[in-house]
Each structure stands twice: as structure tokens, then as C-alpha cells.
Amino acid sequence: MPLKAVILIGGPQKGECRGAAGGQGLGPAPLTALPAGTRFRPLSFEVPKPLFPVAGVPMVQHHIEACARVPGMKEILLLGFYQPHEALSRFLVAAQQEFRIPIRYLQEYAALGTAGGIYHFRDQILSGGAEAFFVLNADVCSEFPLQEMLEFGQQHGDAHGFVILGTTANRTQALNYGCIVANADTQEVQHYVEKPSTFVSEVINCGVYLFTPAIFQHIGEVFQRQQQELALEESSNGWQRAEVIRLEQDVFTALAGRGKLYVYKTDGFWSQIKSAGSAIYASRLYLNQYSKTHPERLAQNKPGGPVIRGNVYIHPTASIDSTAVLGPNVSIGEGVTVGAGVRVRESIVLHGAALHDHTCVLNTIVGWDSTIGRWARVEGTPSDPNPNDPYAKIDSESLFRDGRLTPSITILGCSVTIPAEVVILNSIVLPHKELSRSCKNQIIL
Ligand code: GDD
């Protein structure tokens, strides 16, 4: 069956890399609070968030790999409102070659919402006779059981049913997601509520869907209704605003209980990647998966090599001293140098960074081209879900609560210099800073 996939990559958030047109000269803004969408700062200054490396490869490459594995996949479309971006174009060219499948970026003229963009580009999605297509949120990590969703879709709701990938969360965390009440026998979605204020269900929407072309009739109905409503208002851009459509609130809520929407529940790993802290958690999940899917990406203990504990990714161009100890859950990027006696655990070290002799790096993201001086200690607090709660998902956590910085991982933006022998704890250092002293629970502007 001819299939396509659409990955929703969104667009630049405040202070984020805007692409070729607007990416230059964005300086750090005061960090008095970090609302949703800015939680990736200061890392998203450098690359669009979907290209941020998770377990050694760009976040969306995991999606692309999963889509490319599905038999019948004809094309993968990345849909967003980033300006044309050099890094994105380079990534797409490399991914097309690696996965031998057409992969294109389609740019929305404005943020059209999670359904508005796919509606706007419906002809391109269906071109070539696609009989069904997947839609995947870029900011999730998952096993992406796409083949299973396909088989489930064929068994449920005849050829016109739509499938949402669901998982179970605990009662509190479920409130941060789309919540689904389904018929226990048929798995038909009876109620769908996006981020409810009180408990609705422990089954949550994973942001991965399987649609048939019939979905466009339903999105089209919302578009036409919005267009009529807006025509009554005196507004010159009514047509454009009618194109902003949310899959969750505008489409799923209306489709629930009509025999058209089904949930396929997965027991596989799944988490959102909203904040830098959740990128470390997602890296751990993907590194763990590599033992099955990509054992060649996991570093091994070898004579004359560093000590590897648990799952570790090391880019082939990185230079690691044989006395360093790495892992578990460590990703070392391109051209990174790691000196003698260095200890790294639960961290992501981005390309070009240098960890000088005897540094200790724990629960930290070290930004591109940053340098950590000898005997320095850089440490954060993990923001993991509760390990005793099997249904705990990583929360859409905030770095601030009641106006105060909550203990979090430590993040060094790009080209940060940490001098020798200092201690940096639970802090965020914005790009291009040269620190002169130790710091704890601070944001260094
Ligand atoms: N192309 C495009 N255009 N993409 C968009 C737009 C848009 O206007 N708005 C958001 N996205 C992308 C984001 O980049 C992200 O990958 C995805 O769509 C969902 O983003 P949000 O709108 O921020 O929703 P959310 O992450 O808070 O919640 C969604 O995902 C949860 C699972 O992670 C909902 O679908 C929830 O129901 C779901 O539980």
C-alpha cells in the first residue's frame, strides 16, 4: 500500500534559531521566566530544535528511520514554519541518501496549527496515490510502532478509521497531554479531551497518528466553519486565520464517538522532548533501544580505549583519552576531545566541545565548542520521571516554579568557557560566556 509520513516540526520559538533569514544576531534575552516553547534555551540558539542531537543523531532522524522502515513508504515530509535553513537542508540531503527515500521540507507561511499545515499541503501529501499517511510530532521520542499501527488500522474501523498511538500515564501527568477514553473491546475513541483540567483518563495521546485521505474531509469541515464564522467578523485576514486548525481540539474532539477514531496502545517507551532535561532522558531511551536496533552505534570497552559503563554513543571523530570513564547514558558528539581521568555520566556533549583532564560532568548538556578546564566539576540534577511509578512520563516540566529556578540539569550554551577547578551546579550558562568562578542554581546571562 503506498504510504507517506508527515513530521510536524513546528517553528522557531522565542529566542530560537530562526533559520537563514533571521538566525543572526539573536542575543540572550533576560530569563525572568521560561514559558513553554522556550524551554530548550539556550540550546536552540544554534540549531532548530528538531535537529538537536538525541543519542547521537538529530531528534527527527529517529522518526525518519522508523518511517523509512515501513514497507510501501513513498515519501517523508517535514512540515513546519522555520525559514529555509542551511543546517536543515544539509540534514535532508544526507538523510535522503542514507535512507534512499524522498524527504522534503514544506514550509507553512505562518503557524497553521497541527492540522492546518497538513490541510494546506494535502495535495502534496496525497500525490502519488498515498492510501494512508502517518503524522508524527517531532518533539516525542518513541519506538514508533508504525507497522503495528498499520495492522491495527486494517483490523479496526474499516478503511476509513484513523488511529492515534496511545500510552498510559499516571493520573497527574496525564493532565499535560491529550486524554483518551476508549471502548475496552473495540478501542474506539469515545471521548477526547486535550490537556484537561481534571482527570479524564490515564490513556494519553502520543502525538503519532495514522490517517487515510478521508481525514481531510473532517479538517475541511472545520476550515469551512471557521471561514464562515470569520467572514462575519470585519477582518481582512479572515481566510488566513481560518486556516489555523488544531488536530486535537478541533478535529479529534469532534470525531470521538463517531466510529472513526481508534487508539492503538503501546507498551513501548515513549516520552516528550520539550526541555533540555528531557533530551537527556530521551537519549537514555534511544541508547537503550540501540542494543536491539543499532548495536554499531554503542561504544564498546576495547584495549587501549576509555572505560565504557552502560550505553554510550561516541562520534567516530571524537578523541577520548584511554583513562576517561564514560556512561551510562552519555552521547559524545563530533570532534569532541575528552582528556585524561575525565568522568562523564548522564550527559550530552555536543560537537567541538573540549573536556580537559580530570573534569567531571554529570547530568549536563555541554554546548557546541564549549571548554571545561582541568579538575572542574559541572553537575546537574536529573529531571527523570519517578522510577517507582511505571506510568510516570517525563513531565512538561518548567525550569521555574514560583519564580524560582528548580533544580535541573546543568546546561552550557555554545562556546562557553569554564575555568579550571571550579564547580558549576544546577546552572544554565548562556552562549559565549567565560565564567571566572563557581556557581550554583544560577542562570548566567
Ligand atoms: N507544522 C507545524 N505547524 N507544526 C506544529 C505547529 C504548527 O503550527 N504547532 C505545533 N507543531 C508541532 C510541534 O513542533 C510539535 O512537534 C507538535 O506539533 C505538537 O506540538 P504542540 O502543539 O506544542 O502540542 P503539545 O506537544 O503540547 O501536545 C501534543 O503532543 C502531545 C504528545 O507529545 C498534543 O497532541 C497532545 O495531545 C499530546 O499528548
PDB file of C-alpha atoms and ligand atoms in Angstrom, residues 7-11 13 39 49-50 78-82 106 108 110-118 136-140 174 176-179 192-195 204-209 244-245 247-248 252 270-274 396, ligand 1:
ATOM      1  CA  ILE A   7       6.630  15.022  10.673  1.00  0.00           C
ATOM      2  CA  LEU A   8       5.355  18.164  12.386  1.00  0.00           C
ATOM      3  CA  ILE A   9       8.465  20.141  13.266  1.00  0.00           C
ATOM      4  CA  GLY A  10       6.788  23.419  14.312  1.00  0.00           C
ATOM      5  CA  GLY A  11       8.914  26.546  14.107  1.00  0.00           C
ATOM      6  CA  GLN A  13      10.178  29.817  19.484  1.00  0.00           C
ATOM      7  CA  ARG A  39      12.376  25.546  27.482  1.00  0.00           C
ATOM      8  CA  LYS A  49      15.158  22.076  17.928  1.00  0.00           C
ATOM      9  CA  PRO A  50      14.236  19.138  15.615  1.00  0.00           C
ATOM     10  CA  LEU A  78       8.794  17.622   7.297  1.00  0.00           C
ATOM     11  CA  LEU A  79       6.203  20.306   7.895  1.00  0.00           C
ATOM     12  CA  GLY A  80       6.951  23.479   9.798  1.00  0.00           C
ATOM     13  CA  PHE A  81       7.284  27.221   9.781  1.00  0.00           C
ATOM     14  CA  TYR A  82      11.059  27.570  10.005  1.00  0.00           C
ATOM     15  CA  LEU A 106       7.318  22.023   3.349  1.00  0.00           C
ATOM     16  CA  GLU A 108       3.888  26.908   6.213  1.00  0.00           C
ATOM     17  CA  ALA A 110       2.650  31.002   9.303  1.00  0.00           C
ATOM     18  CA  ALA A 111       1.994  28.623  12.196  1.00  0.00           C
ATOM     19  CA  LEU A 112      -1.115  26.841  10.907  1.00  0.00           C
ATOM     20  CA  GLY A 113      -1.510  24.504  13.874  1.00  0.00           C
ATOM     21  CA  THR A 114      -1.190  20.730  13.992  1.00  0.00           C
ATOM     22  CA  ALA A 115      -3.975  20.175  11.403  1.00  0.00           C
ATOM     23  CA  GLY A 116      -3.831  23.451   9.415  1.00  0.00           C
ATOM     24  CA  GLY A 117      -0.462  22.620   7.843  1.00  0.00           C
ATOM     25  CA  ILE A 118      -1.412  19.147   6.691  1.00  0.00           C
ATOM     26  CA  LEU A 136       4.282  12.352  13.886  1.00  0.00           C
ATOM     27  CA  ASN A 137       5.029  15.149  16.338  1.00  0.00           C
ATOM     28  CA  ALA A 138       8.743  15.896  16.117  1.00  0.00           C
ATOM     29  CA  ASP A 139       9.123  16.529  19.841  1.00  0.00           C
ATOM     30  CA  VAL A 140       8.453  12.993  21.055  1.00  0.00           C
ATOM     31  CA  ALA A 174      -1.993  12.689  32.130  1.00  0.00           C
ATOM     32  CA  ASN A 176      -0.392  17.546  30.451  1.00  0.00           C
ATOM     33  CA  TYR A 177      -1.455  15.548  27.409  1.00  0.00           C
ATOM     34  CA  GLY A 178      -4.400  14.748  25.182  1.00  0.00           C
ATOM     35  CA  CYS A 179      -6.531  12.256  27.155  1.00  0.00           C
ATOM     36  CA  TYR A 192     -11.021  13.017  23.570  1.00  0.00           C
ATOM     37  CA  VAL A 193     -10.035  15.939  25.796  1.00  0.00           C
ATOM     38  CA  GLU A 194      -6.861  17.938  25.198  1.00  0.00           C
ATOM     39  CA  LYS A 195      -4.952  18.722  28.414  1.00  0.00           C
ATOM     40  CA  ILE A 204      -2.743   9.700  26.612  1.00  0.00           C
ATOM     41  CA  ASN A 205      -2.140  10.779  23.036  1.00  0.00           C
ATOM     42  CA  CYS A 206       1.483  10.120  21.980  1.00  0.00           C
ATOM     43  CA  GLY A 207       1.353  12.567  19.058  1.00  0.00           C
ATOM     44  CA  VAL A 208       1.657   9.816  16.409  1.00  0.00           C
ATOM     45  CA  TYR A 209      -1.279   9.153  14.052  1.00  0.00           C
ATOM     46  CA  VAL A 244      -5.221  27.689  11.643  1.00  0.00           C
ATOM     47  CA  ILE A 245      -6.633  24.344  12.759  1.00  0.00           C
ATOM     48  CA  LEU A 247      -5.873  18.441  15.195  1.00  0.00           C
ATOM     49  CA  GLU A 248      -6.523  17.732  18.844  1.00  0.00           C
ATOM     50  CA  PHE A 252     -10.283  14.657  17.419  1.00  0.00           C
ATOM     51  CA  TRP A 270       7.626   6.978  24.886  1.00  0.00           C
ATOM     52  CA  SER A 271       8.388  10.464  26.163  1.00  0.00           C
ATOM     53  CA  GLN A 272       8.046  14.085  25.125  1.00  0.00           C
ATOM     54  CA  ILE A 273      11.157  16.140  24.386  1.00  0.00           C
ATOM     55  CA  LYS A 274      10.117  19.612  25.453  1.00  0.00           C
ATOM     56  CA  SER A 396       6.404  19.095  30.599  1.00  0.00           C
TER      57      SER A 396
HETATM   58  N1  GDD B   1       3.977  22.328  11.182  1.00  0.00           N
HETATM   59  C1  GDD B   1       3.543  22.739  12.358  1.00  0.00           C
HETATM   60  N2  GDD B   1       2.766  23.857  12.417  1.00  0.00           N
HETATM   61  N3  GDD B   1       3.862  22.034  13.454  1.00  0.00           N
HETATM   62  C2  GDD B   1       3.370  22.455  14.630  1.00  0.00           C
HETATM   63  C3  GDD B   1       2.574  23.612  14.759  1.00  0.00           C
HETATM   64  C4  GDD B   1       2.260  24.345  13.577  1.00  0.00           C
HETATM   65  O1  GDD B   1       1.598  25.373  13.587  1.00  0.00           O
HETATM   66  N4  GDD B   1       2.260  23.775  16.069  1.00  0.00           N
HETATM   67  C5  GDD B   1       2.846  22.752  16.726  1.00  0.00           C
HETATM   68  N5  GDD B   1       3.536  21.961  15.869  1.00  0.00           N
HETATM   69  C6  GDD B   1       4.286  20.747  16.174  1.00  0.00           C
HETATM   70  C7  GDD B   1       5.266  20.922  17.307  1.00  0.00           C
HETATM   71  O2  GDD B   1       6.547  21.235  16.809  1.00  0.00           O
HETATM   72  C8  GDD B   1       5.243  19.547  17.953  1.00  0.00           C
HETATM   73  O3  GDD B   1       6.134  18.660  17.313  1.00  0.00           O
HETATM   74  C9  GDD B   1       3.822  19.063  17.709  1.00  0.00           C
HETATM   75  O4  GDD B   1       3.340  19.811  16.617  1.00  0.00           O
HETATM   76  C10 GDD B   1       2.851  19.242  18.896  1.00  0.00           C
HETATM   77  O5  GDD B   1       3.122  20.473  19.471  1.00  0.00           O
HETATM   78  P1  GDD B   1       2.204  21.303  20.466  1.00  0.00           P
HETATM   79  O6  GDD B   1       1.152  21.989  19.687  1.00  0.00           O
HETATM   80  O7  GDD B   1       3.157  22.104  21.284  1.00  0.00           O
HETATM   81  O8  GDD B   1       1.435  20.271  21.362  1.00  0.00           O
HETATM   82  P2  GDD B   1       1.909  19.529  22.690  1.00  0.00           P
HETATM   83  O9  GDD B   1       3.245  18.910  22.420  1.00  0.00           O
HETATM   84  O10 GDD B   1       1.742  20.387  23.860  1.00  0.00           O
HETATM   85  O11 GDD B   1       0.827  18.372  22.771  1.00  0.00           O
HETATM   86  C11 GDD B   1       0.659  17.496  21.692  1.00  0.00           C
HETATM   87  O12 GDD B   1       1.510  16.372  21.818  1.00  0.00           O
HETATM   88  C12 GDD B   1       1.288  15.550  22.987  1.00  0.00           C
HETATM   89  C13 GDD B   1       2.261  14.390  22.900  1.00  0.00           C
HETATM   90  O13 GDD B   1       3.559  14.853  22.981  1.00  0.00           O
HETATM   91  C14 GDD B   1      -0.800  17.057  21.685  1.00  0.00           C
HETATM   92  O14 GDD B   1      -1.024  16.335  20.513  1.00  0.00           O
HETATM   93  C15 GDD B   1      -1.109  16.214  22.913  1.00  0.00           C
HETATM   94  O15 GDD B   1      -2.430  15.703  22.812  1.00  0.00           O
HETATM   95  C16 GDD B   1      -0.160  15.049  23.006  1.00  0.00           C
HETATM   96  O16 GDD B   1      -0.414  14.309  24.213  1.00  0.00           O
END
